[in-house]
């Protein structure tokens, strides 16, 4: 039953409240008004969690295990809606006020509200169909990680577009088996996208890769096989990245008219420990402000590297 001590923090409007007991110390940051709400709870050792607005207390454990958008789940043990038990879907939102997840069903695309106790994460959350991937991309938030299982993902449109925010798209297969997870289409980012980072890891793309003009903080393409079987189109096209670093590391770029094209003078482009091969024309066609290191360019119909 220790006393609550208040002291001024780095922000004068945000004091620090500290309570000591023989078992633990609790340190909480909040406004003076917030401490007036919770002081009686702290002194009675009954603080389980309160927000600094008027919303009801939340169980801290539920916040630690909050499922991110795009997580693949199975619905279980519902009583009033037994017809939904066993259905598979993706998390598309979390409604804090109701403490329920919005789950988009794989069967018909409808969204149902389910509490956490009635959801089981499937195979570590792996995405295994193109419909699931499209749902996951549509629902993802800044910093989301989307995990693809082995298989071929081919949308009817022939294009998969990364939403205009930071996201990690990667395969669950080991690096030694890059070709097990295949985006059998053109992959492109959204023009004007922004976010901390876009990352593509351990994936094969067969229809070309277009990095549109963007303001990502970082673009990282690692352990990917980027293939284009159409000799009339360029394989990888890198637009303006607003000064951010765009790195291709341990990648293979194969086929297409030009292997990699790049016309921007604002992008810090790096090609490291990679191979560009079997292209119809030039291996790299770019301005002269890029770095290539420990890489191989071979079997080109024209120049290996040609600067604009």
PDB file of C-alpha atoms in Angstrom:
ATOM      1  CA  UNK A   1       0.000   0.000   0.000  1.00  0.00           C
ATOM      2  CA  UNK A   2       2.621   2.584  -1.063  1.00  0.00           C
ATOM      3  CA  UNK A   3       1.811   6.239  -1.684  1.00  0.00           C
ATOM      4  CA  UNK A   4       1.509   7.736  -5.144  1.00  0.00           C
ATOM      5  CA  UNK A   5       4.370  10.161  -5.890  1.00  0.00           C
ATOM      6  CA  UNK A   6       4.047  12.720  -8.676  1.00  0.00           C
ATOM      7  CA  UNK A   7       7.030  14.364 -10.350  1.00  0.00           C
ATOM      8  CA  UNK A   8       7.468  16.572 -13.402  1.00  0.00           C
ATOM      9  CA  UNK A   9       8.654  14.817 -16.559  1.00  0.00           C
ATOM     10  CA  UNK A  10      10.359  16.166 -19.672  1.00  0.00           C
ATOM     11  CA  UNK A  11       6.992  17.535 -20.805  1.00  0.00           C
ATOM     12  CA  UNK A  12       5.704  19.942 -18.104  1.00  0.00           C
ATOM     13  CA  UNK A  13       2.117  18.982 -18.951  1.00  0.00           C
ATOM     14  CA  UNK A  14       2.822  15.260 -18.516  1.00  0.00           C
ATOM     15  CA  UNK A  15       3.877  14.385 -14.930  1.00  0.00           C
ATOM     16  CA  UNK A  16       5.092  10.938 -13.904  1.00  0.00           C
ATOM     17  CA  UNK A  17       3.247   9.025 -11.208  1.00  0.00           C
ATOM     18  CA  UNK A  18       5.195   6.355  -9.317  1.00  0.00           C
ATOM     19  CA  UNK A  19       3.892   3.880  -6.767  1.00  0.00           C
ATOM     20  CA  UNK A  20       6.184   1.539  -4.818  1.00  0.00           C
ATOM     21  CA  UNK A  21       5.342  -1.604  -2.879  1.00  0.00           C
ATOM     22  CA  UNK A  22       7.341  -4.513  -1.554  1.00  0.00           C
ATOM     23  CA  UNK A  23       6.676  -6.470  -4.776  1.00  0.00           C
ATOM     24  CA  UNK A  24       6.811  -4.002  -7.650  1.00  0.00           C
ATOM     25  CA  UNK A  25       7.007  -0.448  -8.858  1.00  0.00           C
ATOM     26  CA  UNK A  26       4.344   1.079 -11.114  1.00  0.00           C
ATOM     27  CA  UNK A  27       5.296   4.096 -13.240  1.00  0.00           C
ATOM     28  CA  UNK A  28       2.587   5.842 -15.245  1.00  0.00           C
ATOM     29  CA  UNK A  29       2.703   8.867 -17.526  1.00  0.00           C
ATOM     30  CA  UNK A  30      -0.399  11.032 -17.701  1.00  0.00           C
ATOM     31  CA  UNK A  31      -2.022  14.415 -17.323  1.00  0.00           C
ATOM     32  CA  UNK A  32      -2.914  15.766 -13.864  1.00  0.00           C
ATOM     33  CA  UNK A  33      -6.581  15.161 -14.654  1.00  0.00           C
ATOM     34  CA  UNK A  34      -5.785  11.515 -15.432  1.00  0.00           C
ATOM     35  CA  UNK A  35      -4.069  11.009 -12.065  1.00  0.00           C
ATOM     36  CA  UNK A  36      -7.066  12.461 -10.265  1.00  0.00           C
ATOM     37  CA  UNK A  37      -9.123   9.664 -11.869  1.00  0.00           C
ATOM     38  CA  UNK A  38      -6.835   6.775 -11.005  1.00  0.00           C
ATOM     39  CA  UNK A  39      -5.233   7.738  -7.690  1.00  0.00           C
ATOM     40  CA  UNK A  40      -7.810   5.856  -5.617  1.00  0.00           C
ATOM     41  CA  UNK A  41      -7.305   2.769  -7.763  1.00  0.00           C
ATOM     42  CA  UNK A  42      -3.534   2.936  -7.397  1.00  0.00           C
ATOM     43  CA  UNK A  43      -3.762   3.270  -3.635  1.00  0.00           C
ATOM     44  CA  UNK A  44      -6.024   0.236  -3.482  1.00  0.00           C
ATOM     45  CA  UNK A  45      -3.776  -1.866  -5.752  1.00  0.00           C
ATOM     46  CA  UNK A  46      -6.714  -2.364  -8.120  1.00  0.00           C
ATOM     47  CA  UNK A  47      -5.510  -0.626 -11.285  1.00  0.00           C
ATOM     48  CA  UNK A  48      -6.064  -2.966 -14.249  1.00  0.00           C
ATOM     49  CA  UNK A  49      -5.863  -0.384 -17.015  1.00  0.00           C
ATOM     50  CA  UNK A  50      -7.620   2.835 -17.933  1.00  0.00           C
ATOM     51  CA  UNK A  51      -7.427   5.005 -21.018  1.00  0.00           C
ATOM     52  CA  UNK A  52      -6.927   8.753 -20.656  1.00  0.00           C
ATOM     53  CA  UNK A  53     -10.339   9.430 -22.159  1.00  0.00           C
ATOM     54  CA  UNK A  54     -13.682   8.248 -20.806  1.00  0.00           C
ATOM     55  CA  UNK A  55     -13.567   4.799 -22.368  1.00  0.00           C
ATOM     56  CA  UNK A  56     -13.855   1.758 -20.077  1.00  0.00           C
ATOM     57  CA  UNK A  57     -10.785   0.001 -18.641  1.00  0.00           C
ATOM     58  CA  UNK A  58      -9.009  -2.456 -20.916  1.00  0.00           C
ATOM     59  CA  UNK A  59      -7.241  -5.640 -19.988  1.00  0.00           C
ATOM     60  CA  UNK A  60      -3.512  -5.019 -20.660  1.00  0.00           C
ATOM     61  CA  UNK A  61      -3.068  -8.594 -21.824  1.00  0.00           C
ATOM     62  CA  UNK A  62      -5.621  -8.133 -24.592  1.00  0.00           C
ATOM     63  CA  UNK A  63      -3.589  -5.212 -25.927  1.00  0.00           C
ATOM     64  CA  UNK A  64      -0.363  -7.228 -25.896  1.00  0.00           C
ATOM     65  CA  UNK A  65      -1.964  -9.849 -28.136  1.00  0.00           C
ATOM     66  CA  UNK A  66      -3.866  -7.530 -30.481  1.00  0.00           C
ATOM     67  CA  UNK A  67      -4.064  -9.221 -33.880  1.00  0.00           C
ATOM     68  CA  UNK A  68      -2.923  -7.012 -36.772  1.00  0.00           C
ATOM     69  CA  UNK A  69      -5.018  -6.466 -39.872  1.00  0.00           C
ATOM     70  CA  UNK A  70      -4.400  -9.168 -42.465  1.00  0.00           C
ATOM     71  CA  UNK A  71      -4.005 -11.985 -39.905  1.00  0.00           C
ATOM     72  CA  UNK A  72      -5.593 -15.224 -41.086  1.00  0.00           C
ATOM     73  CA  UNK A  73      -7.946 -16.779 -38.522  1.00  0.00           C
ATOM     74  CA  UNK A  74     -10.513 -19.526 -38.002  1.00  0.00           C
ATOM     75  CA  UNK A  75     -13.768 -18.786 -36.150  1.00  0.00           C
ATOM     76  CA  UNK A  76     -14.521 -21.254 -33.334  1.00  0.00           C
ATOM     77  CA  UNK A  77     -16.962 -22.000 -30.500  1.00  0.00           C
ATOM     78  CA  UNK A  78     -19.709 -19.532 -31.385  1.00  0.00           C
ATOM     79  CA  UNK A  79     -23.052 -20.385 -29.787  1.00  0.00           C
ATOM     80  CA  UNK A  80     -25.542 -18.054 -31.454  1.00  0.00           C
ATOM     81  CA  UNK A  81     -23.875 -18.261 -34.872  1.00  0.00           C
ATOM     82  CA  UNK A  82     -22.792 -21.891 -35.057  1.00  0.00           C
ATOM     83  CA  UNK A  83     -22.916 -21.647 -38.866  1.00  0.00           C
ATOM     84  CA  UNK A  84     -19.744 -19.521 -38.725  1.00  0.00           C
ATOM     85  CA  UNK A  85     -17.710 -22.032 -36.734  1.00  0.00           C
ATOM     86  CA  UNK A  86     -14.838 -23.384 -38.829  1.00  0.00           C
ATOM     87  CA  UNK A  87     -15.009 -20.487 -41.303  1.00  0.00           C
ATOM     88  CA  UNK A  88     -11.681 -18.931 -42.309  1.00  0.00           C
ATOM     89  CA  UNK A  89     -11.155 -15.212 -42.781  1.00  0.00           C
ATOM     90  CA  UNK A  90      -8.799 -12.261 -42.393  1.00  0.00           C
ATOM     91  CA  UNK A  91      -8.736  -9.589 -39.727  1.00  0.00           C
ATOM     92  CA  UNK A  92      -9.660  -6.268 -41.356  1.00  0.00           C
ATOM     93  CA  UNK A  93     -10.207  -4.077 -38.279  1.00  0.00           C
ATOM     94  CA  UNK A  94     -10.465  -3.984 -34.495  1.00  0.00           C
ATOM     95  CA  UNK A  95     -13.400  -2.134 -32.924  1.00  0.00           C
ATOM     96  CA  UNK A  96     -12.092  -0.994 -29.552  1.00  0.00           C
ATOM     97  CA  UNK A  97     -15.464   0.140 -28.190  1.00  0.00           C
ATOM     98  CA  UNK A  98     -16.939  -3.341 -28.703  1.00  0.00           C
ATOM     99  CA  UNK A  99     -13.703  -5.302 -28.181  1.00  0.00           C
ATOM    100  CA  UNK A 100     -14.379  -7.228 -31.388  1.00  0.00           C
ATOM    101  CA  UNK A 101     -12.474  -7.950 -34.569  1.00  0.00           C
ATOM    102  CA  UNK A 102     -13.918  -7.480 -38.011  1.00  0.00           C
ATOM    103  CA  UNK A 103     -13.240 -10.728 -39.902  1.00  0.00           C
ATOM    104  CA  UNK A 104     -13.688 -10.841 -43.671  1.00  0.00           C
ATOM    105  CA  UNK A 105     -14.826 -14.364 -44.543  1.00  0.00           C
ATOM    106  CA  UNK A 106     -12.990 -16.287 -47.211  1.00  0.00           C
ATOM    107  CA  UNK A 107     -16.229 -17.802 -48.532  1.00  0.00           C
ATOM    108  CA  UNK A 108     -18.247 -14.736 -49.528  1.00  0.00           C
ATOM    109  CA  UNK A 109     -16.232 -11.671 -48.526  1.00  0.00           C
ATOM    110  CA  UNK A 110     -18.695 -10.563 -45.852  1.00  0.00           C
ATOM    111  CA  UNK A 111     -17.381  -9.086 -42.583  1.00  0.00           C
ATOM    112  CA  UNK A 112     -18.484 -10.429 -39.191  1.00  0.00           C
ATOM    113  CA  UNK A 113     -17.642  -9.160 -35.681  1.00  0.00           C
ATOM    114  CA  UNK A 114     -15.990 -11.729 -33.383  1.00  0.00           C
ATOM    115  CA  UNK A 115     -14.288 -11.529 -29.984  1.00  0.00           C
ATOM    116  CA  UNK A 116     -10.671 -12.677 -29.623  1.00  0.00           C
ATOM    117  CA  UNK A 117     -11.556 -15.812 -27.648  1.00  0.00           C
ATOM    118  CA  UNK A 118     -13.427 -17.174 -30.681  1.00  0.00           C
ATOM    119  CA  UNK A 119     -10.534 -16.729 -33.120  1.00  0.00           C
ATOM    120  CA  UNK A 120      -7.627 -19.077 -33.799  1.00  0.00           C
ATOM    121  CA  UNK A 121      -4.684 -17.896 -35.902  1.00  0.00           C
ATOM    122  CA  UNK A 122      -4.198 -20.218 -38.908  1.00  0.00           C
ATOM    123  CA  UNK A 123      -0.718 -21.579 -39.757  1.00  0.00           C
ATOM    124  CA  UNK A 124       0.996 -18.623 -38.197  1.00  0.00           C
ATOM    125  CA  UNK A 125      -1.249 -16.340 -40.236  1.00  0.00           C
ATOM    126  CA  UNK A 126       0.009 -17.430 -43.670  1.00  0.00           C
ATOM    127  CA  UNK A 127      -1.859 -16.212 -46.750  1.00  0.00           C
ATOM    128  CA  UNK A 128      -2.518 -19.067 -49.174  1.00  0.00           C
ATOM    129  CA  UNK A 129      -4.839 -17.681 -51.877  1.00  0.00           C
ATOM    130  CA  UNK A 130      -4.919 -14.605 -54.088  1.00  0.00           C
ATOM    131  CA  UNK A 131      -8.294 -13.577 -52.629  1.00  0.00           C
ATOM    132  CA  UNK A 132      -6.810 -13.603 -49.124  1.00  0.00           C
ATOM    133  CA  UNK A 133      -3.843 -11.586 -50.371  1.00  0.00           C
ATOM    134  CA  UNK A 134      -6.094  -8.953 -51.931  1.00  0.00           C
ATOM    135  CA  UNK A 135      -8.124  -8.715 -48.710  1.00  0.00           C
ATOM    136  CA  UNK A 136      -4.954  -8.442 -46.631  1.00  0.00           C
ATOM    137  CA  UNK A 137      -3.516  -5.679 -48.808  1.00  0.00           C
ATOM    138  CA  UNK A 138      -6.784  -3.739 -48.728  1.00  0.00           C
ATOM    139  CA  UNK A 139      -6.955  -3.957 -44.917  1.00  0.00           C
ATOM    140  CA  UNK A 140      -3.295  -3.523 -44.004  1.00  0.00           C
ATOM    141  CA  UNK A 141      -2.128  -0.614 -41.881  1.00  0.00           C
ATOM    142  CA  UNK A 142       1.158   1.246 -41.831  1.00  0.00           C
ATOM    143  CA  UNK A 143       3.891  -1.201 -40.833  1.00  0.00           C
ATOM    144  CA  UNK A 144       1.817  -4.343 -41.439  1.00  0.00           C
ATOM    145  CA  UNK A 145       3.582  -7.605 -42.274  1.00  0.00           C
ATOM    146  CA  UNK A 146       1.896  -9.957 -44.736  1.00  0.00           C
ATOM    147  CA  UNK A 147       3.186 -13.530 -44.759  1.00  0.00           C
ATOM    148  CA  UNK A 148       2.613 -15.596 -47.901  1.00  0.00           C
ATOM    149  CA  UNK A 149       2.663 -19.374 -47.863  1.00  0.00           C
ATOM    150  CA  UNK A 150       4.021 -21.452 -50.765  1.00  0.00           C
ATOM    151  CA  UNK A 151       1.959 -21.344 -53.956  1.00  0.00           C
ATOM    152  CA  UNK A 152       1.166 -19.286 -57.069  1.00  0.00           C
ATOM    153  CA  UNK A 153      -0.824 -16.089 -56.671  1.00  0.00           C
ATOM    154  CA  UNK A 154      -2.410 -14.900 -59.918  1.00  0.00           C
ATOM    155  CA  UNK A 155      -5.168 -12.254 -59.778  1.00  0.00           C
ATOM    156  CA  UNK A 156      -7.711 -11.999 -62.595  1.00  0.00           C
ATOM    157  CA  UNK A 157      -6.498  -8.470 -63.340  1.00  0.00           C
ATOM    158  CA  UNK A 158      -2.917  -9.688 -63.823  1.00  0.00           C
ATOM    159  CA  UNK A 159      -1.705  -7.003 -61.381  1.00  0.00           C
ATOM    160  CA  UNK A 160      -1.125  -6.861 -57.627  1.00  0.00           C
ATOM    161  CA  UNK A 161      -0.815  -3.322 -56.269  1.00  0.00           C
ATOM    162  CA  UNK A 162       0.819  -2.548 -52.940  1.00  0.00           C
ATOM    163  CA  UNK A 163      -1.278   0.026 -51.021  1.00  0.00           C
ATOM    164  CA  UNK A 164       0.118   3.498 -50.475  1.00  0.00           C
ATOM    165  CA  UNK A 165       1.624   2.845 -47.047  1.00  0.00           C
ATOM    166  CA  UNK A 166       4.521   1.022 -45.455  1.00  0.00           C
ATOM    167  CA  UNK A 167       4.196  -2.762 -45.584  1.00  0.00           C
ATOM    168  CA  UNK A 168       6.336  -5.908 -45.491  1.00  0.00           C
ATOM    169  CA  UNK A 169       5.411  -8.633 -47.990  1.00  0.00           C
ATOM    170  CA  UNK A 170       7.358 -11.846 -47.529  1.00  0.00           C
ATOM    171  CA  UNK A 171       7.288 -15.608 -47.991  1.00  0.00           C
ATOM    172  CA  UNK A 172       7.259 -18.189 -45.229  1.00  0.00           C
ATOM    173  CA  UNK A 173       9.468 -20.466 -47.357  1.00  0.00           C
ATOM    174  CA  UNK A 174      13.213 -20.536 -46.594  1.00  0.00           C
ATOM    175  CA  UNK A 175      15.585 -18.418 -48.666  1.00  0.00           C
ATOM    176  CA  UNK A 176      16.879 -21.542 -50.430  1.00  0.00           C
ATOM    177  CA  UNK A 177      13.404 -22.055 -51.946  1.00  0.00           C
ATOM    178  CA  UNK A 178      12.585 -18.618 -53.374  1.00  0.00           C
ATOM    179  CA  UNK A 179      10.527 -20.040 -56.224  1.00  0.00           C
ATOM    180  CA  UNK A 180       7.980 -21.681 -53.910  1.00  0.00           C
ATOM    181  CA  UNK A 181       6.059 -18.427 -53.435  1.00  0.00           C
ATOM    182  CA  UNK A 182       5.211 -16.893 -56.806  1.00  0.00           C
ATOM    183  CA  UNK A 183       3.348 -13.694 -57.651  1.00  0.00           C
ATOM    184  CA  UNK A 184       2.356 -14.769 -61.153  1.00  0.00           C
ATOM    185  CA  UNK A 185       1.537 -11.250 -62.324  1.00  0.00           C
ATOM    186  CA  UNK A 186       2.865  -7.712 -62.458  1.00  0.00           C
ATOM    187  CA  UNK A 187       3.683  -6.266 -59.039  1.00  0.00           C
ATOM    188  CA  UNK A 188       3.523  -2.510 -58.570  1.00  0.00           C
ATOM    189  CA  UNK A 189       3.468   0.074 -55.828  1.00  0.00           C
ATOM    190  CA  UNK A 190       0.929   2.891 -55.614  1.00  0.00           C
ATOM    191  CA  UNK A 191       1.960   6.199 -57.156  1.00  0.00           C
ATOM    192  CA  UNK A 192       2.527   8.753 -54.401  1.00  0.00           C
ATOM    193  CA  UNK A 193       2.806   6.068 -51.698  1.00  0.00           C
ATOM    194  CA  UNK A 194       4.379   7.050 -48.400  1.00  0.00           C
ATOM    195  CA  UNK A 195       5.317   5.258 -45.235  1.00  0.00           C
ATOM    196  CA  UNK A 196       8.363   4.254 -43.251  1.00  0.00           C
ATOM    197  CA  UNK A 197       9.330   1.241 -45.336  1.00  0.00           C
ATOM    198  CA  UNK A 198       8.258  -1.045 -48.160  1.00  0.00           C
ATOM    199  CA  UNK A 199       9.947  -4.450 -48.074  1.00  0.00           C
ATOM    200  CA  UNK A 200       9.688  -7.445 -50.408  1.00  0.00           C
ATOM    201  CA  UNK A 201      11.388 -10.602 -49.182  1.00  0.00           C
ATOM    202  CA  UNK A 202      11.997 -14.073 -50.596  1.00  0.00           C
ATOM    203  CA  UNK A 203       9.370 -13.925 -53.365  1.00  0.00           C
ATOM    204  CA  UNK A 204       9.336 -14.647 -57.089  1.00  0.00           C
ATOM    205  CA  UNK A 205       7.533 -12.236 -59.435  1.00  0.00           C
ATOM    206  CA  UNK A 206       6.896 -13.305 -63.048  1.00  0.00           C
ATOM    207  CA  UNK A 207       5.257 -10.309 -64.739  1.00  0.00           C
ATOM    208  CA  UNK A 208       7.562  -7.398 -63.996  1.00  0.00           C
ATOM    209  CA  UNK A 209       7.931  -5.050 -61.043  1.00  0.00           C
ATOM    210  CA  UNK A 210       7.043  -1.346 -61.118  1.00  0.00           C
ATOM    211  CA  UNK A 211       8.122   0.944 -58.278  1.00  0.00           C
ATOM    212  CA  UNK A 212       6.054   4.065 -58.918  1.00  0.00           C
ATOM    213  CA  UNK A 213       7.090   7.549 -57.760  1.00  0.00           C
ATOM    214  CA  UNK A 214       6.832   7.513 -53.964  1.00  0.00           C
ATOM    215  CA  UNK A 215       8.041   8.999 -50.700  1.00  0.00           C
ATOM    216  CA  UNK A 216       8.757   5.834 -48.700  1.00  0.00           C
ATOM    217  CA  UNK A 217      11.496   6.236 -46.120  1.00  0.00           C
ATOM    218  CA  UNK A 218      13.102   3.049 -47.441  1.00  0.00           C
ATOM    219  CA  UNK A 219      12.549   0.400 -50.102  1.00  0.00           C
ATOM    220  CA  UNK A 220      14.233  -2.959 -49.597  1.00  0.00           C
ATOM    221  CA  UNK A 221      14.008  -5.868 -52.058  1.00  0.00           C
ATOM    222  CA  UNK A 222      15.882  -8.887 -50.710  1.00  0.00           C
ATOM    223  CA  UNK A 223      16.298 -12.504 -51.833  1.00  0.00           C
ATOM    224  CA  UNK A 224      13.774 -12.106 -54.657  1.00  0.00           C
ATOM    225  CA  UNK A 225      13.657 -13.572 -58.176  1.00  0.00           C
ATOM    226  CA  UNK A 226      12.182 -10.924 -60.471  1.00  0.00           C
ATOM    227  CA  UNK A 227      11.353 -12.456 -63.831  1.00  0.00           C
ATOM    228  CA  UNK A 228       9.680 -11.092 -66.952  1.00  0.00           C
ATOM    229  CA  UNK A 229       8.941 -13.366 -69.891  1.00  0.00           C
ATOM    230  CA  UNK A 230       7.724 -10.547 -72.148  1.00  0.00           C
ATOM    231  CA  UNK A 231      10.666  -9.223 -74.225  1.00  0.00           C
ATOM    232  CA  UNK A 232       8.654  -6.083 -75.091  1.00  0.00           C
ATOM    233  CA  UNK A 233       8.454  -4.696 -71.559  1.00  0.00           C
ATOM    234  CA  UNK A 234      11.097  -3.747 -69.029  1.00  0.00           C
ATOM    235  CA  UNK A 235      11.424  -6.068 -66.090  1.00  0.00           C
ATOM    236  CA  UNK A 236      12.058  -3.719 -63.128  1.00  0.00           C
ATOM    237  CA  UNK A 237      11.177  -0.035 -63.418  1.00  0.00           C
ATOM    238  CA  UNK A 238      12.277   2.175 -60.508  1.00  0.00           C
ATOM    239  CA  UNK A 239      10.636   5.593 -60.298  1.00  0.00           C
ATOM    240  CA  UNK A 240      11.429   8.557 -58.085  1.00  0.00           C
ATOM    241  CA  UNK A 241      11.827   7.601 -54.429  1.00  0.00           C
ATOM    242  CA  UNK A 242      12.202  11.168 -53.093  1.00  0.00           C
ATOM    243  CA  UNK A 243      15.757  10.689 -51.929  1.00  0.00           C
ATOM    244  CA  UNK A 244      15.112   7.449 -50.059  1.00  0.00           C
ATOM    245  CA  UNK A 245      17.345   4.433 -50.384  1.00  0.00           C
ATOM    246  CA  UNK A 246      16.077   1.731 -52.732  1.00  0.00           C
ATOM    247  CA  UNK A 247      18.106  -1.447 -52.374  1.00  0.00           C
ATOM    248  CA  UNK A 248      18.117  -4.717 -54.316  1.00  0.00           C
ATOM    249  CA  UNK A 249      20.063  -7.235 -52.234  1.00  0.00           C
ATOM    250  CA  UNK A 250      20.739 -10.872 -53.206  1.00  0.00           C
ATOM    251  CA  UNK A 251      18.226 -10.681 -56.039  1.00  0.00           C
ATOM    252  CA  UNK A 252      18.004 -12.172 -59.528  1.00  0.00           C
ATOM    253  CA  UNK A 253      16.523  -9.986 -62.282  1.00  0.00           C
ATOM    254  CA  UNK A 254      15.863 -12.102 -65.346  1.00  0.00           C
ATOM    255  CA  UNK A 255      14.259 -11.405 -68.710  1.00  0.00           C
ATOM    256  CA  UNK A 256      12.388  -8.453 -70.143  1.00  0.00           C
ATOM    257  CA  UNK A 257      13.492  -5.797 -72.596  1.00  0.00           C
ATOM    258  CA  UNK A 258      15.728  -3.950 -70.113  1.00  0.00           C
ATOM    259  CA  UNK A 259      16.522  -5.717 -66.868  1.00  0.00           C
ATOM    260  CA  UNK A 260      16.290  -2.603 -64.690  1.00  0.00           C
ATOM    261  CA  UNK A 261      15.448   0.958 -65.704  1.00  0.00           C
ATOM    262  CA  UNK A 262      15.838   4.020 -63.541  1.00  0.00           C
ATOM    263  CA  UNK A 263      15.480   7.665 -64.596  1.00  0.00           C
ATOM    264  CA  UNK A 264      15.209   9.591 -61.317  1.00  0.00           C
ATOM    265  CA  UNK A 265      18.025  11.699 -59.854  1.00  0.00           C
ATOM    266  CA  UNK A 266      16.424  11.762 -56.387  1.00  0.00           C
ATOM    267  CA  UNK A 267      16.675   8.044 -55.593  1.00  0.00           C
ATOM    268  CA  UNK A 268      19.610   6.471 -53.793  1.00  0.00           C
ATOM    269  CA  UNK A 269      19.588   3.228 -55.813  1.00  0.00           C
ATOM    270  CA  UNK A 270      21.818   0.326 -54.767  1.00  0.00           C
ATOM    271  CA  UNK A 271      22.195  -3.082 -56.415  1.00  0.00           C
ATOM    272  CA  UNK A 272      24.198  -5.388 -54.172  1.00  0.00           C
ATOM    273  CA  UNK A 273      25.173  -9.072 -54.523  1.00  0.00           C
ATOM    274  CA  UNK A 274      22.638  -9.542 -57.308  1.00  0.00           C
ATOM    275  CA  UNK A 275      22.458 -10.971 -60.832  1.00  0.00           C
ATOM    276  CA  UNK A 276      20.858  -9.445 -63.946  1.00  0.00           C
ATOM    277  CA  UNK A 277      20.686 -11.839 -66.897  1.00  0.00           C
ATOM    278  CA  UNK A 278      19.022 -13.027 -70.088  1.00  0.00           C
ATOM    279  CA  UNK A 279      17.516  -9.688 -71.118  1.00  0.00           C
ATOM    280  CA  UNK A 280      16.517  -8.660 -74.625  1.00  0.00           C
ATOM    281  CA  UNK A 281      18.346  -5.325 -74.581  1.00  0.00           C
ATOM    282  CA  UNK A 282      20.230  -3.645 -71.711  1.00  0.00           C
ATOM    283  CA  UNK A 283      20.932  -5.100 -68.284  1.00  0.00           C
ATOM    284  CA  UNK A 284      20.670  -1.688 -66.602  1.00  0.00           C
ATOM    285  CA  UNK A 285      19.488   1.528 -68.246  1.00  0.00           C
ATOM    286  CA  UNK A 286      19.749   4.316 -65.688  1.00  0.00           C
ATOM    287  CA  UNK A 287      21.201   7.663 -64.777  1.00  0.00           C
ATOM    288  CA  UNK A 288      24.763   7.631 -63.481  1.00  0.00           C
ATOM    289  CA  UNK A 289      23.928   8.137 -59.787  1.00  0.00           C
ATOM    290  CA  UNK A 290      23.465   4.542 -58.634  1.00  0.00           C
ATOM    291  CA  UNK A 291      25.670   1.999 -56.888  1.00  0.00           C
ATOM    292  CA  UNK A 292      26.252  -1.542 -58.089  1.00  0.00           C
ATOM    293  CA  UNK A 293      28.426  -3.800 -55.951  1.00  0.00           C
ATOM    294  CA  UNK A 294      29.427  -7.485 -55.986  1.00  0.00           C
ATOM    295  CA  UNK A 295      26.922  -8.169 -58.765  1.00  0.00           C
ATOM    296  CA  UNK A 296      26.900  -9.883 -62.181  1.00  0.00           C
ATOM    297  CA  UNK A 297      25.283  -8.751 -65.447  1.00  0.00           C
ATOM    298  CA  UNK A 298      25.334 -11.258 -68.301  1.00  0.00           C
ATOM    299  CA  UNK A 299      23.626 -12.485 -71.462  1.00  0.00           C
ATOM    300  CA  UNK A 300      22.286  -9.111 -72.578  1.00  0.00           C
ATOM    301  CA  UNK A 301      21.177  -8.412 -76.153  1.00  0.00           C
ATOM    302  CA  UNK A 302      22.803  -4.978 -76.031  1.00  0.00           C
ATOM    303  CA  UNK A 303      24.732  -3.101 -73.333  1.00  0.00           C
ATOM    304  CA  UNK A 304      25.304  -4.568 -69.916  1.00  0.00           C
ATOM    305  CA  UNK A 305      24.984  -1.080 -68.402  1.00  0.00           C
ATOM    306  CA  UNK A 306      24.020   2.074 -70.264  1.00  0.00           C
ATOM    307  CA  UNK A 307      23.703   5.422 -68.516  1.00  0.00           C
ATOM    308  CA  UNK A 308      21.259   8.064 -69.684  1.00  0.00           C
TER     309      UNK A 308
END
